[in-house]
Amino acid sequence: MTAILGLNAFHPDSSACLVLDGKLVGAVTEERLGDRRKHTMEFPANAIRWLLKDAGLRLRDITHVALARQPDANIAAKAKYVLFNPSVGLEAVSRFTSRQRGTAKTLDNLSEICGEDPSQVSYKLHTVEHHLAHIASAYFMSPFEKLTAGFSYDGSGDFVSAMAARCEGNTIEVLDKVAVPNSLGHFYTAMCQFIGFDLFGEEYKVMGLAPYGEDKYAEEMEKIVKLEAGKWFQLNSKYFSISRGLSEAQLSDDRQMKLGRIFSDKLIELLGDPRERTSEITQREMDIARSTQVRFEQAAAHCLNTLATYVPIERLAMAGGCALNGVMNACIYRDFPVDRMYLQSAASDDGTAIGAAYHCWHMGLGQTERFEMKHSFWGPEYPESHVRHAAEASGYPVHECRQEDEVIKLAAQHIADGAVVGWYQGRSEWGPRALGNRSILANPAIKDMKETINKKIKKRESFRPFAPSVLREEIGRFFEQDIESPFMMHVVKFKPEWRDVFPAVTHVDGTGRLQSVDEENNPRYYKLIKALKERTGYGIVLNTSFNENEPVVDTPEQAIACFERTDMDVLMLGNFVLLKPA
């Protein structure tokens, strides 16, 4: 048996996956299982232990460990940066050397972490450059085997912020790279900080705020991000202090990751004073968000045009944190000759664990058997006895459904009647999106439902939209683009006649962050939405992640705790129904 343990470690969104004889059997982020700190960089010890236990294996059974990190990659680019930026460059080298020692020490202690005798453990270590792991996570999980364009872009990893590749058969050929300090991810993060969202991973808030603004800062954005024919993109370095900001990363008061400031005083001279986190969001911030998103889309489109000069883009496998920008992803289908696009459910850094594992399988070991990721449910599931015990110990009235049909009918009726329902089913999702197993659900046709959930349940900014989960066969009925998006990766416009019908999931610009649901990728969730359609006439439900300013719930106990401290009305915990008193 070939057993590959894939790791994203010593990098945000720490994660692990397990691949047995080419088949993915499990994948989970450390934030779900460990200290439940969003985007944690902690070594994924809990994730590894869960994967091994779930598969009935020990570390001694692992034949290969694939790490999505290659510290000796891009040495020339690193040396050039130090040469031209000696003060911050030497600081970066020191930080790199320290991390390298920590990496080696932790991997040496992997047996101890798993509670095993080191003399009984023997595996080969396979390291994969960060962005190559990203592209591998998309291409090797896709249905594509013919010539495919691969593209990855994010903040940075192994000193690179973007990579273009030619993918065909079981090989990936790297065509070009963009080195730090040029980074579209860092541009978006800097603007995110400037607008006042200073915790790590809050870029999605800028994308949500942008439709409320106008593109009034176009000239300023053109000064910040330079686009030239035949080149990828270039940041104007005077507006950034990226290396120093990364070195000043720390934990906030509520133990969330917070980078140091990565924009410089020159950006303040250009745009004015940045907003403080607790200050009111004004029209100025909305306009800056809009101009940020517009410039990002222009730069991303420029990258796609550049990519097309290297390799045909009819088939596109894409990953990286910037690939979570659903507005841009929908533009790609609309504005480019892309027939099919594949992004796996963890397109962010957690997904590099899978990329490293499958790079090892195909390009390290020369294996040709492919695996296609058709659903995202690779995380923990708890036995019915555990769920029953948690439900009965909750203190709430509990009803046990004897058949799945009863679960579906009760949940659909509650949602149709206007209840907010916690929906906890099966294995948890792999990646940042709640896709129908760890979700909070509601009727999208109820006018004030968005405000209710934002204020009383999610306790977050009022401008942030919720996603519509839609039966695959209904997408063409409701949306201007008939896009298959099982992992919620595309923001698509509703047809005008439906925008007022679904106010709770229609953003101010008439869009929705679409999740397509079919019977193959989530049978129970599909049946629920279909049952809801029988009651409302619409095969669509409001879907948001099952959490409250924390990582998505993992255990039944966490689901019950979130249910208790928020204004959810009903909790469907597997086959058990918990109701709050009227």
XYZ file of C-alpha atoms in Angstrom:
582
model
C 0.000 0.000 0.000
C 1.201 3.490 -0.872
C 0.116 5.826 1.928
C 0.824 9.529 1.434
C 0.366 12.066 4.212
C 0.032 15.518 2.627
C 0.818 18.555 4.787
C 0.460 22.304 4.670
C 2.572 23.247 7.655
C 4.516 26.288 8.889
C 2.154 28.435 6.802
C -1.353 29.873 7.413
C -4.327 27.498 7.084
C -2.325 24.555 8.387
C -3.845 21.268 7.188
C -3.317 17.599 6.388
C -4.728 14.973 4.056
C -4.341 11.227 3.555
C -4.097 9.501 0.171
C -4.127 5.687 -0.017
C -3.160 4.080 -3.312
C -4.125 7.269 -5.131
C -7.517 7.696 -3.426
C -8.196 10.641 -1.137
C -9.664 9.297 2.122
C -9.613 12.387 4.339
C -8.572 16.043 4.581
C -8.991 18.588 7.363
C -7.621 21.936 8.514
C -5.967 22.217 11.910
C -8.199 25.152 12.897
C -11.223 22.824 13.056
C -9.611 20.427 15.546
C -6.891 22.147 17.563
C -7.190 25.403 19.467
C -9.811 26.545 16.909
C -7.887 29.641 15.931
C -8.751 30.881 12.442
C -6.017 30.424 9.823
C -3.658 28.876 12.367
C -0.023 28.242 11.425
C 0.377 25.610 14.139
C 1.722 22.274 12.945
C -1.329 20.147 11.974
C -0.771 17.572 14.716
C -4.454 17.130 15.524
C -5.324 16.840 11.832
C -2.668 14.136 11.346
C -3.805 12.168 14.386
C -7.436 12.307 13.269
C -6.605 11.168 9.713
C -4.596 8.195 10.946
C -7.238 7.188 13.490
C -10.075 7.553 10.982
C -8.250 5.320 8.486
C -7.243 2.771 11.119
C -3.538 3.392 10.469
C -0.406 4.290 12.395
C 2.369 6.623 11.339
C 4.488 3.510 10.687
C 2.060 2.687 7.839
C 2.807 5.969 6.027
C 5.193 5.485 3.123
C 5.518 9.132 2.042
C 5.096 12.547 3.673
C 4.484 15.305 1.121
C 5.085 18.854 2.387
C 3.754 21.878 0.494
C 6.858 23.893 1.179
C 10.259 23.974 -0.494
C 12.565 26.395 1.317
C 15.394 26.018 -1.191
C 13.183 27.068 -4.123
C 13.697 30.444 -5.832
C 17.066 31.141 -4.221
C 18.058 33.556 -7.009
C 14.927 35.667 -6.469
C 15.563 35.718 -2.724
C 19.195 36.762 -3.201
C 18.175 39.541 -5.580
C 15.645 40.856 -3.067
C 18.220 40.901 -0.256
C 20.724 42.655 -2.524
C 18.339 45.495 -3.368
C 16.624 45.623 0.058
C 19.466 44.924 2.530
C 17.730 46.101 5.705
C 14.450 44.220 5.381
C 16.090 41.502 3.283
C 18.507 40.443 6.019
C 15.628 40.403 8.496
C 13.707 38.142 6.121
C 16.718 35.812 5.794
C 16.949 35.526 9.571
C 13.242 34.724 9.786
C 13.583 32.180 6.986
C 16.545 30.452 8.686
C 14.646 30.227 11.962
C 11.576 28.753 10.249
C 13.769 26.268 8.391
C 15.248 24.987 11.656
C 11.773 24.766 13.158
C 10.503 22.826 10.152
C 13.274 20.261 10.354
C 12.871 19.832 14.116
C 9.109 19.354 13.905
C 9.336 16.788 11.122
C 11.997 14.955 13.110
C 9.521 14.804 16.004
C 6.594 13.542 13.923
C 6.812 10.108 15.568
C 6.593 11.687 19.004
C 3.630 13.826 17.899
C 1.839 10.642 16.848
C 2.924 8.717 19.965
C 5.014 6.131 18.129
C 8.470 4.623 18.345
C 10.717 6.461 15.832
C 12.558 3.234 15.065
C 9.320 1.783 13.689
C 8.634 4.745 11.388
C 10.146 5.008 7.924
C 8.806 7.322 5.238
C 10.232 9.341 2.360
C 9.869 13.135 2.522
C 8.668 14.813 -0.682
C 8.729 18.635 -0.742
C 6.723 20.658 -3.267
C 7.007 24.361 -3.964
C 4.003 26.284 -2.609
C 2.429 27.424 -5.878
C 3.190 24.159 -7.650
C 1.244 22.457 -4.836
C -1.600 24.914 -5.445
C -1.746 24.094 -9.156
C -1.450 20.357 -8.436
C -4.367 20.631 -6.004
C -6.543 21.961 -8.811
C -5.323 20.025 -11.840
C -4.880 16.597 -10.255
C -8.332 16.858 -8.606
C -9.993 17.937 -11.865
C -11.595 15.808 -14.586
C -9.070 17.218 -17.066
C -6.347 15.071 -18.606
C -5.910 16.854 -21.935
C -3.898 20.051 -22.225
C -4.942 22.436 -19.429
C -3.730 25.841 -18.300
C -2.713 25.960 -14.650
C -2.598 29.220 -12.697
C -2.104 30.040 -9.032
C -2.019 33.421 -7.319
C -2.086 34.550 -3.694
C -0.062 36.601 -1.206
C 3.141 34.581 -1.274
C 4.645 31.171 -0.694
C 8.262 30.110 -1.157
C 8.927 33.711 -2.282
C 6.522 33.513 -5.226
C 3.081 35.122 -5.568
C 1.888 33.631 -8.877
C 2.699 30.708 -11.141
C 1.688 29.657 -14.652
C 1.848 26.045 -15.767
C 1.127 23.681 -18.624
C -0.758 20.626 -17.384
C -1.280 17.497 -19.436
C -1.729 13.846 -18.569
C 0.040 13.297 -15.257
C 2.567 16.095 -15.542
C 2.718 19.782 -14.661
C 5.319 21.954 -16.359
C 6.009 25.303 -14.713
C 6.109 28.037 -17.371
C 6.661 31.214 -15.399
C 6.560 32.717 -11.908
C 6.057 36.121 -10.299
C 8.408 36.724 -7.384
C 7.837 38.715 -4.218
C 7.472 41.662 -3.606
C 5.076 41.788 -6.574
C 1.856 40.188 -5.343
C -1.817 40.723 -6.113
C -2.640 38.987 -2.856
C -0.544 41.438 -0.865
C -2.098 44.341 -2.785
C -5.586 43.174 -1.806
C -4.515 42.531 1.798
C -2.933 45.987 2.077
C -6.149 47.618 0.880
C -8.128 45.377 3.218
C -6.025 46.644 6.142
C -6.377 50.238 4.968
C -10.177 49.911 4.941
C -9.969 48.687 8.550
C -10.198 44.900 8.214
C -6.857 44.097 9.803
C -7.204 40.430 10.759
C -5.693 37.769 8.547
C -8.034 36.449 5.871
C -10.636 39.239 5.795
C -10.254 40.033 2.089
C -13.718 38.594 1.403
C -15.140 41.556 3.331
C -13.665 43.965 0.783
C -15.258 41.951 -2.016
C -18.600 42.145 -0.174
C -18.275 45.881 0.505
C -17.197 46.805 -3.037
C -20.688 46.784 -4.655
C -21.766 49.588 -2.307
C -19.130 51.920 -3.739
C -18.123 53.612 -6.981
C -14.780 53.358 -8.758
C -13.609 56.801 -7.643
C -10.010 55.806 -6.952
C -9.141 54.336 -10.349
C -6.210 56.702 -10.952
C -4.750 55.951 -7.528
C -5.051 52.197 -8.081
C -3.244 52.467 -11.403
C -0.339 54.043 -9.532
C -0.318 51.186 -7.023
C -0.574 48.233 -9.459
C 1.216 48.551 -12.799
C 0.118 46.490 -15.816
C 2.262 46.296 -18.940
C 1.784 44.275 -22.109
C 3.782 41.060 -22.136
C 4.347 41.156 -18.364
C 2.312 39.887 -15.425
C 1.951 42.786 -12.937
C 4.098 44.972 -10.751
C 3.408 46.663 -7.419
C 4.715 50.176 -6.826
C 6.973 49.356 -3.889
C 6.761 52.811 -2.314
C 3.183 52.087 -1.207
C 4.063 48.870 0.643
C 6.072 47.603 3.621
C 5.320 43.925 3.123
C 8.365 42.269 4.650
C 8.136 44.287 7.849
C 4.380 43.721 8.079
C 4.791 39.963 7.736
C 7.518 39.950 10.399
C 5.172 41.719 12.837
C 2.408 39.112 12.634
C 0.798 38.468 16.018
C -2.374 37.232 17.663
C -5.249 39.627 18.337
C -6.988 39.800 21.712
C -9.340 37.008 20.636
C -6.400 34.888 19.373
C -6.906 35.514 15.672
C -3.903 36.014 13.391
C -3.096 39.632 12.640
C -0.361 40.793 10.287
C 1.638 43.935 10.850
C 0.777 46.863 8.596
C 1.886 45.997 5.054
C 1.115 49.393 3.498
C 3.438 52.365 3.856
C 2.947 56.009 4.789
C 2.990 56.805 1.068
C -0.360 55.052 0.691
C -1.747 57.319 3.406
C -0.451 60.338 1.469
C -2.212 58.979 -1.614
C -5.568 57.979 -0.086
C -5.826 59.773 3.255
C -6.001 58.310 6.750
C -6.851 54.613 7.031
C -10.011 53.595 8.854
C -9.702 52.226 12.366
C -11.331 48.826 12.823
C -13.992 50.035 15.228
C -14.849 53.195 13.275
C -17.940 53.573 11.130
C -17.638 52.407 7.530
C -18.227 55.462 5.324
C -18.813 55.945 1.616
C -15.078 56.580 1.221
C -14.259 53.032 2.372
C -16.939 51.649 0.080
C -15.441 53.534 -2.854
C -11.912 52.370 -2.021
C -13.201 48.790 -1.789
C -14.843 49.158 -5.185
C -11.700 50.549 -6.802
C -9.625 47.807 -5.167
C -11.876 45.108 -6.601
C -11.925 46.757 -10.047
C -8.129 47.012 -10.165
C -7.806 43.430 -8.965
C -10.135 42.266 -11.742
C -8.134 44.256 -14.299
C -4.897 42.716 -13.063
C -6.345 39.203 -12.954
C -7.716 39.624 -16.484
C -4.286 40.845 -17.574
C -2.813 37.662 -16.062
C -5.300 35.481 -17.949
C -4.393 37.208 -21.206
C -0.709 36.698 -20.442
C -1.324 33.063 -19.521
C -3.027 32.543 -22.881
C 0.227 33.479 -24.631
C 1.893 30.490 -22.943
C -0.836 27.823 -23.109
C -4.447 27.571 -24.367
C -6.937 28.432 -21.621
C -10.033 26.545 -22.811
C -9.502 24.321 -19.779
C -8.311 26.145 -16.672
C -7.209 24.690 -13.320
C -6.795 27.472 -10.790
C -5.946 27.829 -7.099
C -4.474 30.177 -4.503
C -6.114 32.631 -2.140
C -6.886 35.070 -4.959
C -8.786 32.290 -6.727
C -11.426 32.601 -3.981
C -12.475 35.908 -5.562
C -15.798 34.659 -6.914
C -16.586 37.889 -8.756
C -13.463 37.466 -10.886
C -14.146 33.756 -11.395
C -17.548 34.524 -12.924
C -15.898 37.170 -15.128
C -13.512 34.512 -16.451
C -16.416 32.450 -17.753
C -18.090 35.547 -19.164
C -15.131 37.366 -20.723
C -12.573 34.700 -21.678
C -12.563 31.646 -23.981
C -12.654 29.295 -20.978
C -14.976 26.347 -21.576
C -14.363 24.600 -18.251
C -12.748 25.813 -15.058
C -11.861 23.713 -12.031
C -11.182 24.988 -8.528
C -11.211 22.434 -5.729
C -13.056 23.308 -2.527
C -9.906 24.325 -0.600
C -8.380 26.641 -3.193
C -6.734 28.558 -0.346
C -3.502 27.504 1.373
C -5.060 24.546 3.186
C -5.537 22.921 -0.224
C -1.796 22.731 -0.829
C -1.710 19.629 1.390
C -3.678 17.796 -1.277
C -1.549 19.325 -4.026
C 1.648 18.099 -2.366
C 0.210 14.605 -1.867
C -0.901 14.241 -5.482
C 2.283 15.783 -6.843
C 4.058 13.025 -4.920
C 1.652 10.381 -6.309
C 1.860 11.412 -9.956
C 5.184 13.179 -10.431
C 7.205 11.716 -7.577
C 6.063 8.099 -7.910
C 5.058 8.149 -11.578
C 1.556 6.824 -10.952
C -1.016 7.353 -13.706
C -4.306 6.522 -11.956
C -6.275 9.745 -11.510
C -8.702 10.800 -8.769
C -11.419 13.419 -9.296
C -12.740 15.438 -6.361
C -16.491 15.671 -6.922
C -17.491 16.729 -3.411
C -15.916 18.469 -0.434
C -16.866 16.183 2.459
C -13.489 14.860 3.616
C -13.470 15.995 7.247
C -14.589 14.392 10.508
C -17.887 12.615 11.060
C -19.013 11.421 14.472
C -20.840 8.148 15.211
C -24.571 8.230 15.891
C -23.950 7.226 19.517
C -21.821 10.345 19.995
C -24.424 12.564 18.312
C -27.225 10.999 20.392
C -25.357 11.552 23.635
C -24.641 15.180 22.761
C -28.279 15.810 21.814
C -29.670 14.195 24.961
C -27.205 16.089 27.175
C -28.085 19.451 25.579
C -31.045 20.238 27.812
C -33.276 20.919 24.796
C -36.320 18.860 23.783
C -35.058 16.220 21.341
C -36.963 14.380 18.629
C -35.301 11.446 16.861
C -36.244 10.923 13.222
C -36.432 7.255 12.303
C -35.900 7.772 8.581
C -34.076 10.268 6.391
C -37.353 11.288 4.776
C -38.597 12.599 8.121
C -35.394 14.653 8.627
C -35.854 16.197 5.178
C -39.554 16.992 5.598
C -39.194 18.542 9.049
C -36.205 20.697 8.054
C -37.863 21.850 4.817
C -41.051 22.822 6.642
C -39.189 24.764 9.330
C -37.223 26.671 6.681
C -40.315 27.370 4.587
C -42.077 28.692 7.688
C -39.285 31.193 8.387
C -37.165 29.405 10.995
C -33.374 29.682 11.028
C -32.090 26.126 11.027
C -28.705 24.758 12.047
C -27.919 21.886 9.680
C -25.240 19.477 10.977
C -24.849 16.341 8.873
C -22.243 13.732 7.942
C -18.609 14.576 7.272
C -17.458 18.178 7.466
C -16.426 20.224 4.447
C -12.844 20.546 3.232
C -12.064 24.212 2.652
C -13.417 27.542 3.889
C -16.991 27.234 2.583
C -19.985 25.637 4.287
C -21.492 23.507 1.534
C -24.425 21.793 3.171
C -23.067 19.680 6.046
C -22.059 22.395 8.552
C -24.497 25.121 7.504
C -27.050 27.553 8.864
C -30.057 27.595 6.530
C -33.027 29.893 6.009
C -35.702 30.907 3.504
C -34.108 33.392 1.054
C -37.494 34.846 0.077
C -38.067 36.404 3.510
C -37.240 40.097 3.252
C -35.510 40.739 6.587
C -33.786 37.354 6.888
C -30.335 38.701 5.961
C -30.505 41.381 8.669
C -31.824 38.869 11.210
C -28.998 36.391 10.697
C -26.247 39.023 10.494
C -27.366 40.732 13.686
C -28.705 37.940 15.898
C -26.770 34.873 14.787
C -23.557 35.699 12.946
C -23.133 39.018 14.827
C -21.177 40.596 11.996
C -21.211 43.565 9.604
C -24.622 44.215 8.057
C -23.281 44.621 4.504
C -22.031 41.043 4.243
C -24.123 38.855 1.928
C -25.279 35.263 2.264
C -24.989 32.569 -0.355
C -27.740 30.812 -2.279
C -27.496 27.013 -2.527
C -29.423 26.097 -5.663
C -30.508 22.859 -7.300
C -28.253 22.368 -10.328
C -31.265 22.192 -12.650
C -32.604 25.531 -11.338
C -29.522 27.669 -11.982
C -30.493 28.632 -15.513
C -33.912 29.618 -14.201
C -32.595 32.115 -11.646
C -29.179 33.297 -12.896
C -27.814 35.096 -15.956
C -24.934 32.603 -16.199
C -25.704 28.884 -16.066
C -22.550 27.949 -14.128
C -21.804 24.750 -12.267
C -20.196 25.793 -8.981
C -20.404 22.975 -6.403
C -17.755 24.594 -4.185
C -19.291 28.108 -4.141
C -16.544 29.708 -6.211
C -18.536 32.047 -8.486
C -20.487 35.244 -7.792
C -23.180 35.415 -10.461
C -25.939 37.901 -11.269
C -29.538 36.906 -10.630
C -31.870 37.512 -13.532
C -33.627 40.847 -12.874
C -37.031 39.264 -12.265
C -35.692 37.189 -9.333
C -33.714 39.820 -7.440
C -36.653 41.062 -5.383
C -37.961 37.529 -4.904
C -34.824 36.445 -2.989
C -33.774 39.549 -1.006
C -31.881 37.580 1.639
C -29.327 36.203 -0.860
C -29.293 38.957 -3.490
C -26.455 41.399 -2.937
C -26.847 45.122 -3.581
C -25.478 44.665 -7.128
C -27.925 41.872 -7.962
C -25.418 39.034 -7.475
C -25.272 35.898 -5.376
C -22.302 33.687 -4.403
C -23.652 30.585 -6.052
C -23.426 26.998 -4.863
C -24.819 24.441 -7.296
C -26.160 21.306 -5.610
C -26.778 17.988 -7.324
C -27.737 14.579 -6.014
C -24.277 13.143 -6.608
C -22.218 15.646 -4.608
C -24.533 15.875 -1.558
C -27.614 13.609 -1.683
C -29.234 14.660 1.617
C -28.748 18.385 1.008
C -30.124 18.020 -2.521
C -33.206 16.255 -1.160
C -33.705 19.009 1.419
C -33.645 21.783 -1.196
C -35.931 19.761 -3.432
C -38.375 19.325 -0.532
C -38.167 23.072 0.110
C -39.047 23.681 -3.541
C -42.207 21.577 -3.075
C -43.255 24.010 -0.339
C -42.091 27.346 -1.769
C -41.886 26.760 -5.506
C -38.150 27.604 -5.537
C -35.195 25.183 -5.449
C -33.002 27.579 -3.463
C -32.001 28.056 0.186
C -29.955 30.638 2.090
C -26.726 28.992 3.249
C -24.089 30.362 5.606
C -21.390 28.671 7.650
C -22.306 27.095 10.986
C -20.263 29.330 13.294
C -20.239 32.619 15.122
C -16.927 34.458 14.701
C -14.984 31.193 15.042
C -13.921 28.348 12.753
C -16.841 26.319 11.411
C -18.172 23.908 14.065
C -16.699 20.428 14.008
C -18.177 18.375 16.853
C -21.852 17.937 17.807
C -21.065 19.695 21.091
C -19.733 22.751 19.237
C -22.857 22.804 17.067
C -25.070 22.730 20.158
C -23.017 25.484 21.857
C -23.360 27.731 18.793
C -27.101 26.947 18.639
C -27.467 27.865 22.305
C -25.667 31.234 22.227
C -27.327 32.495 19.041
C -30.917 33.026 17.931
C -31.172 29.931 15.755
C -34.605 28.340 16.078
C -33.986 24.697 15.171
C -30.967 22.390 15.118
C -31.005 19.349 12.835
C -28.180 17.324 14.398
C -27.931 14.292 12.157
C -31.255 12.538 12.668
C -32.004 14.455 15.879
C -34.107 17.623 16.016
C -33.533 20.178 18.790
C -36.064 22.964 19.243
C -35.825 26.119 21.303
C -38.880 26.982 23.397
C -41.252 29.409 21.662
